[in-house]
């Protein structure tokens, strides 16, 4: 006998039913929801006992509410991935061939030019290159490893932010969703993302959005009588209720689908391998396409819409950030240029060698000549290694990962890494008022009761007793029962507000009057309430129907005063007398009460009621007599002809730190706009207090209706031209619908009025803010007041709901952008110098002055170490004293171009002087034209050492990119920087003095060292000269990466999952490492983060049954399936059917073979 009255398999099967079938199944098999609660040993009113032992037992029986994450890649896998870099593979092969050839001596070869010890030491260079490649691979793998760990840490942090209200031991407690168990009674409300499957046991006007599972955007009404099934991964769009949790983790619908996706992924991989083996890409290619559609987000959209274009548009925003697009394009362009120079270098070296050896010297071809060709290939590949800036994605990754970690301390939880950098370019912030600019601690400070305007809390004795009772009943009952005010634990502390803060403010008013709202609620439990019209952004009010003791109903309503008063026909006047409330009275109320309250920055709420009584019992004018049950679905009639009880003025004070933060934004060139659902006067008052509106300035504040009237054409469509006339001056948008916010954000982003296109950040907390948060370049969701839907749509979660945290995000974003610009300035200087020196050396002296191992060391300094040093600078207040870059500003500005070219000229002049005249200056033997395997020369050691010294000192110059004179400012504020710099310097001394043949170096004396250092320090002095050249005198087009990177750019790689997707043949090989980095880290929303689940033990046909049940549920509601998830489910179903067929075929074949054997 099972421990509980329902097994895991039974509950899983139950969740396959939909609508009336589900209700019937629950009634038949379990005796209704009450019976099911009894079987699961839970109390519908008090929930489970808050006993860890009992909860653990349930986890063991029914599973935990977790989906096991995909196991992380081990270090060896990352090493293998790092080895996929084609340039490193070529180097490895070349080094091995070079190593083999160094031991080969052709018979009769003339060795007069070099002694035996020199020839015997020829193997050292090959081994040194091998070791260098191993170091590069290990460093890359280590970076990937730490980065993946950080990413998982971030994911874990985001997951622990998702909490849910459940009843445990009769108390409403908030738990992390992972701690939910089967049998829990969960309280669900507007804006929640459902974390498990369940059955509704009580609901108030509950509507769900199941599009995340079904693709259908219609809102589905849920109730115990109509459709009791609630599925994980769906959103509560309206209402509230209580749900019995019946399936968690891998047994919930989301878990099952993700399990099936894991199965489909395996099938798709098998299909791909088969197609590859067969070598055909016709029919099998189509199969692969459908299989991949399961695994690729673009495929989902394309399948859903039938158009790849629509897919690109639908999720284009999250594909690449502004900086990412420009960096990728730049990296590829540099790579092409580097590949071209490397190719030319190898060609010139080979042609020159062939002409001089075979044509001029007349020697015949010998196997030993291969060593020369391999050496030329090594030189060419090394030039490519230095030219290709694979450090760019690494710098972006390091900078973002470092910033994200630090931003958590500043109350910014970053969900998409690229949002951090985009924030640095923000030119506009559209902020909510409540909770972001204000404290979100509501208090009723003024009230208008019985025709008296109270400026503080009235004494209950001074109020008419009937009015006071109606007012307190309305406040206590007509609110979410999860909204509570917990008294302070110690004297002097503030009470804790749980739930909706406006409701908490009003409940606090009941407590201040000396009454208990809980006692009132206890007299009217939620189960006894016939109907609730929950608050939403369209209604801007909430209404609740209760039963009257003598028969009949009372409707309580509360909401925005100008909306509720319009529905009122009566008002409770002096001493509680019932007075008619005409339109003239309404105007007087607005003028004398509502506007003065709003001008004080108060939110005004009107509370009202209406009684329905049987025809025989009507005694008062404001009662509505009925003979048959009122039509509760006719909301307009139910909430019409009401009686106003009172108007309350609720204060939500401006956060004390906000005005200074807004001033800092304005100084930084960022426009702050307030978008709020509040009254225009309240909004204007708060905006003035914050500094968004300033007296005497030509800025405007509009209400949503007027805003729409001004921006729409005669067909009611939004006109970009009309919008462009308004948004630059608009500072406050009041009484705004979520659609207004979306239109404003989209209009500003699409506008081309300003020189550099606007980059917009948006804050939001409500479910309906989702579209605006998604459309914005950076969406901020409120961590405390925000709904789960808003958090899902956002890029950054503000864990303290505070506007000042947005300013910190701007600072970090600008710091990321600047860190990457510093690294670019530094790297491109080294790139130009190294490539030119290698190329000219190859052309002029048939050798490269910088040997392969030396180039790899420079590459290590330049890529990994410099990106680490420059990407970890801390932000300073100075960052907020300049204007934002904007969307179309160049990646490399004129000042940076000036610095790159200026320093490259200095370094090239010094290096070429040393290469061609160094032996004269230092009175040493020349290193030019040295035969293969010659011992290292002092001449070229000085060239190498000088290059590294100039590079190291230029790293100090690179810390400033805006033409600052003092390059040492803040040098010691970043220990990572100076530790890396000093470590690199010490390593260089060791390499020069003790590197010997391993690094092709010869020890230098003190004089030579001082000269090398002098050339290095000269870089700092030369930097001051370069800074003195006025940037304005340079040509305007002397910039790189200006304008927007085109979305369909042929240079751009497709970011695909490298595990399951083949790369396009035309794509240049070395981009693989770049895309791997960006897919893993910067993409944020790639398909491999849709963590596959280990396949369930259930047979395949059962999995198909789940899909069929799902489709049946869909088909009952909507015959045409167009949603992406529906397409995904169909595809899974198809794949699984194929799997079953193939299993059946193999079974029948094996049976046939057995039969034949028996016959024989």
Coordinates of N, CA and C in Angstrom, one line a residue, residues 323-430:
X323 N 27.9 46.5 -28.9 CA 29.3 46.3 -28.8 C 29.7 45.0 -29.5
X324 N 28.9 44.0 -29.1 CA 29.2 42.6 -29.6 C 29.3 42.6 -31.2
X325 N 28.3 43.2 -31.8 CA 28.2 43.2 -33.2 C 29.4 43.9 -33.8
X326 N 29.8 45.1 -33.3 CA 30.9 45.9 -33.8 C 32.2 45.1 -33.6
X327 N 32.4 44.5 -32.4 CA 33.6 43.8 -32.1 C 33.8 42.6 -33.0
X328 N 32.7 41.8 -33.2 CA 32.8 40.6 -34.0 C 33.2 41.0 -35.4
X329 N 32.6 42.1 -35.9 CA 32.9 42.5 -37.3 C 34.3 42.9 -37.4
X330 N 34.8 43.7 -36.4 CA 36.2 44.2 -36.4 C 37.1 43.0 -36.3
X331 N 36.9 42.0 -35.4 CA 37.7 40.9 -35.2 C 37.9 40.1 -36.6
X332 N 36.8 40.0 -37.3 CA 36.8 39.2 -38.5 C 37.6 40.0 -39.6
X333 N 37.4 41.3 -39.6 CA 38.1 42.1 -40.6 C 39.6 42.1 -40.4
X334 N 40.0 42.2 -39.1 CA 41.4 42.1 -38.7 C 41.9 40.7 -39.1
X335 N 41.1 39.7 -38.8 CA 41.5 38.3 -39.1 C 41.8 38.1 -40.6
X336 N 40.9 38.7 -41.5 CA 41.1 38.6 -42.9 C 42.4 39.3 -43.3
X337 N 42.6 40.5 -42.8 CA 43.8 41.2 -43.1 C 45.1 40.4 -42.6
X338 N 45.0 39.8 -41.4 CA 46.1 39.0 -40.9 C 46.3 37.8 -41.7
X339 N 45.2 37.2 -42.1 CA 45.4 35.9 -43.0 C 46.1 36.3 -44.3
X340 N 45.7 37.5 -44.8 CA 46.3 37.9 -46.1 C 47.8 38.1 -45.9
X341 N 48.2 38.9 -44.9 CA 49.6 39.2 -44.6 C 50.4 37.9 -44.4
X342 N 49.8 37.0 -43.6 CA 50.5 35.8 -43.2 C 50.7 35.0 -44.5
X343 N 49.7 34.9 -45.4 CA 49.8 34.2 -46.6 C 50.9 34.8 -47.5
X344 N 50.9 36.1 -47.6 CA 51.9 36.8 -48.4 C 53.3 36.5 -47.8
X345 N 53.4 36.5 -46.5 CA 54.7 36.3 -45.9 C 55.3 34.9 -46.3
X346 N 54.4 33.9 -46.1 CA 54.9 32.5 -46.5 C 55.3 32.4 -47.9
X347 N 54.4 33.0 -48.8 CA 54.7 33.0 -50.3 C 56.0 33.6 -50.6
X348 N 56.2 34.8 -50.1 CA 57.5 35.6 -50.4 C 58.7 34.8 -49.9
X349 N 58.6 34.2 -48.7 CA 59.7 33.5 -48.1 C 60.0 32.3 -49.0
X350 N 59.0 31.5 -49.4 CA 59.2 30.3 -50.2 C 59.7 30.7 -51.6
X351 N 59.1 31.7 -52.3 CA 59.6 32.1 -53.6 C 61.0 32.6 -53.5
X352 N 61.3 33.4 -52.5 CA 62.7 33.9 -52.4 C 63.7 32.8 -52.2
X353 N 63.3 31.8 -51.3 CA 64.3 30.7 -51.0 C 64.5 29.9 -52.3
X354 N 63.4 29.6 -53.0 CA 63.5 28.8 -54.2 C 64.4 29.4 -55.3
X355 N 64.2 30.7 -55.5 CA 65.0 31.5 -56.5 C 66.5 31.4 -56.1
X356 N 66.7 31.8 -54.8 CA 68.1 31.9 -54.4 C 68.8 30.6 -54.4
X357 N 68.1 29.5 -53.9 CA 68.7 28.2 -53.7 C 68.8 27.4 -55.0
X358 N 67.7 27.4 -55.8 CA 67.7 26.5 -57.0 C 68.1 27.2 -58.2
X359 N 67.7 28.5 -58.4 CA 68.0 29.2 -59.6 C 69.4 29.9 -59.5
X360 N 69.7 30.6 -58.5 CA 71.0 31.3 -58.4 C 72.1 30.4 -58.0
X361 N 71.9 29.6 -56.8 CA 73.0 28.7 -56.4 C 73.0 27.4 -57.2
X362 N 71.9 27.1 -57.9 CA 71.9 25.9 -58.7 C 71.9 24.6 -58.0
X363 N 71.5 24.6 -56.7 CA 71.5 23.4 -55.9 C 70.2 22.5 -56.3
X364 N 70.3 21.2 -56.1 CA 69.2 20.4 -56.4 C 68.4 20.2 -55.1
X365 N 67.1 19.7 -55.3 CA 66.2 19.6 -54.1 C 66.7 18.5 -53.2
X366 N 66.7 18.8 -51.9 CA 67.1 17.8 -50.9 C 66.0 17.7 -49.8
X367 N 65.9 16.6 -49.2 CA 64.9 16.4 -48.1 C 65.1 17.4 -47.0
X368 N 66.3 17.8 -46.8 CA 66.6 18.7 -45.7 C 66.0 20.1 -46.0
X369 N 65.7 20.4 -47.3 CA 65.1 21.7 -47.6 C 63.7 21.8 -47.0
X370 N 63.1 20.6 -46.7 CA 61.8 20.7 -46.0 C 61.8 21.5 -44.8
X371 N 62.9 21.4 -44.1 CA 63.0 22.2 -42.8 C 62.8 23.7 -43.1
X372 N 63.4 24.2 -44.2 CA 63.2 25.6 -44.5 C 61.7 25.9 -44.7
X373 N 61.1 25.0 -45.5 CA 59.7 25.2 -45.8 C 58.8 25.2 -44.6
X374 N 59.1 24.2 -43.7 CA 58.3 24.1 -42.5 C 58.6 25.4 -41.6
X375 N 59.8 25.8 -41.6 CA 60.2 27.0 -40.9 C 59.4 28.2 -41.4
X376 N 59.3 28.3 -42.7 CA 58.5 29.4 -43.3 C 57.0 29.3 -42.9
X377 N 56.5 28.1 -42.9 CA 55.1 27.9 -42.5 C 54.9 28.3 -41.1
X378 N 55.8 27.9 -40.2 CA 55.7 28.3 -38.8 C 55.7 29.8 -38.7
X379 N 56.6 30.5 -39.4 CA 56.6 32.0 -39.4 C 55.3 32.6 -39.8
X380 N 54.7 32.0 -40.9 CA 53.4 32.6 -41.4 C 52.3 32.3 -40.4
X381 N 52.3 31.1 -39.9 CA 51.2 30.8 -38.9 C 51.4 31.7 -37.7
X382 N 52.6 31.9 -37.2 CA 52.8 32.8 -36.1 C 52.4 34.2 -36.3
X383 N 52.6 34.7 -37.5 CA 52.1 36.0 -37.9 C 50.6 36.1 -37.8
X384 N 50.0 35.0 -38.2 CA 48.5 34.9 -38.1 C 48.0 34.8 -36.7
X385 N 48.8 34.1 -35.9 CA 48.4 34.0 -34.4 C 48.4 35.4 -33.8
X386 N 49.5 36.2 -34.1 CA 49.6 37.5 -33.6 C 48.5 38.4 -34.2
X387 N 48.3 38.3 -35.5 CA 47.3 39.2 -36.1 C 45.9 39.0 -35.7
X388 N 45.5 37.7 -35.5 CA 44.1 37.4 -35.2 C 43.8 37.8 -33.7
X389 N 42.9 38.7 -33.5 CA 42.7 39.2 -32.1 C 41.8 38.2 -31.3
X390 N 42.2 37.0 -31.1 CA 41.3 36.1 -30.4 C 41.2 36.5 -28.9
X391 N 42.0 37.5 -28.5 CA 41.8 38.1 -27.2 C 40.6 39.0 -27.1
X392 N 40.0 39.4 -28.2 CA 38.9 40.3 -28.1 C 37.7 39.7 -27.4
X393 N 37.2 38.5 -27.9 CA 36.1 37.9 -27.1 C 36.5 37.6 -25.7
X394 N 37.7 37.3 -25.5 CA 38.2 37.0 -24.1 C 38.1 38.2 -23.2
X395 N 38.5 39.4 -23.8 CA 38.5 40.6 -23.1 C 37.0 41.0 -22.8
X396 N 36.2 40.8 -23.7 CA 34.7 41.1 -23.5 C 34.2 40.2 -22.4
X397 N 34.5 38.9 -22.5 CA 34.0 37.9 -21.5 C 34.5 38.2 -20.1
X398 N 35.9 38.4 -20.0 CA 36.5 38.7 -18.7 C 35.9 40.0 -18.1
X399 N 35.8 41.0 -18.9 CA 35.3 42.3 -18.5 C 33.8 42.2 -18.0
X400 N 33.0 41.5 -18.8 CA 31.6 41.3 -18.4 C 31.5 40.4 -17.2
X401 N 32.2 39.3 -17.2 CA 32.1 38.4 -16.0 C 32.5 39.1 -14.7
X402 N 33.6 39.8 -14.8 CA 34.1 40.6 -13.6 C 33.1 41.6 -13.2
X403 N 32.6 42.3 -14.2 CA 31.6 43.4 -13.8 C 30.3 42.9 -13.2
X404 N 29.8 41.8 -13.8 CA 28.6 41.2 -13.3 C 28.7 40.8 -11.9
X405 N 29.9 40.2 -11.6 CA 30.2 39.7 -10.2 C 30.1 40.9 -9.2
X406 N 30.8 42.0 -9.7 CA 30.8 43.2 -8.8 C 29.5 43.9 -8.8
X407 N 28.7 43.8 -9.9 CA 27.4 44.5 -9.9 C 26.4 43.9 -8.9
X408 N 26.6 42.6 -8.6 CA 25.7 42.0 -7.6 C 25.8 42.7 -6.3
X409 N 27.0 43.2 -6.0 CA 27.2 43.9 -4.7 C 26.5 45.3 -4.8
X410 N 26.3 45.8 -6.0 CA 25.6 47.1 -6.2 C 24.1 46.8 -6.5
X411 N 23.6 45.7 -6.1 CA 22.1 45.4 -6.2 C 21.6 45.2 -7.7
X412 N 22.5 44.9 -8.6 CA 22.1 44.6 -10.0 C 22.4 43.1 -10.3
X413 N 21.3 42.4 -10.4 CA 21.5 41.0 -10.8 C 21.3 40.8 -12.3
X414 N 22.4 40.6 -13.0 CA 22.4 40.7 -14.5 C 22.0 39.3 -15.0
X415 N 20.9 39.3 -15.8 CA 20.4 38.0 -16.3 C 21.1 37.7 -17.7
X416 N 21.3 38.8 -18.5 CA 21.9 38.7 -19.8 C 23.2 39.5 -19.8
X417 N 24.3 38.9 -19.9 CA 25.6 39.6 -19.7 C 25.8 40.8 -20.6
X418 N 25.3 40.7 -21.9 CA 25.6 41.9 -22.7 C 24.8 43.1 -22.3
X419 N 23.8 42.9 -21.5 CA 23.0 44.1 -21.0 C 23.9 45.0 -20.2
X420 N 24.8 44.4 -19.5 CA 25.8 45.2 -18.7 C 26.5 46.3 -19.5
X421 N 27.0 45.8 -20.7 CA 27.8 46.7 -21.6 C 26.8 47.7 -22.3
X422 N 25.6 47.2 -22.7 CA 24.7 48.1 -23.4 C 24.3 49.2 -22.5
X423 N 24.2 49.0 -21.2 CA 23.8 50.0 -20.2 C 24.7 51.2 -20.3
X424 N 26.0 51.0 -20.6 CA 27.0 52.1 -20.7 C 26.7 53.0 -21.8
X425 N 25.9 52.6 -22.8 CA 25.6 53.4 -23.9 C 24.2 54.1 -23.8
X426 N 23.5 53.8 -22.7 CA 22.2 54.3 -22.5 C 22.1 55.8 -22.6
X427 N 21.1 56.3 -23.4 CA 20.9 57.7 -23.6 C 19.6 58.1 -22.9
X428 N 18.7 57.2 -22.7 CA 17.4 57.5 -22.1 C 17.0 56.4 -21.1
X429 N 16.4 56.8 -20.0 CA 15.9 55.8 -19.0 C 14.4 56.1 -18.8
X430 N 13.5 55.2 -19.1 CA 12.1 55.4 -18.8 C 11.8 54.6 -17.5

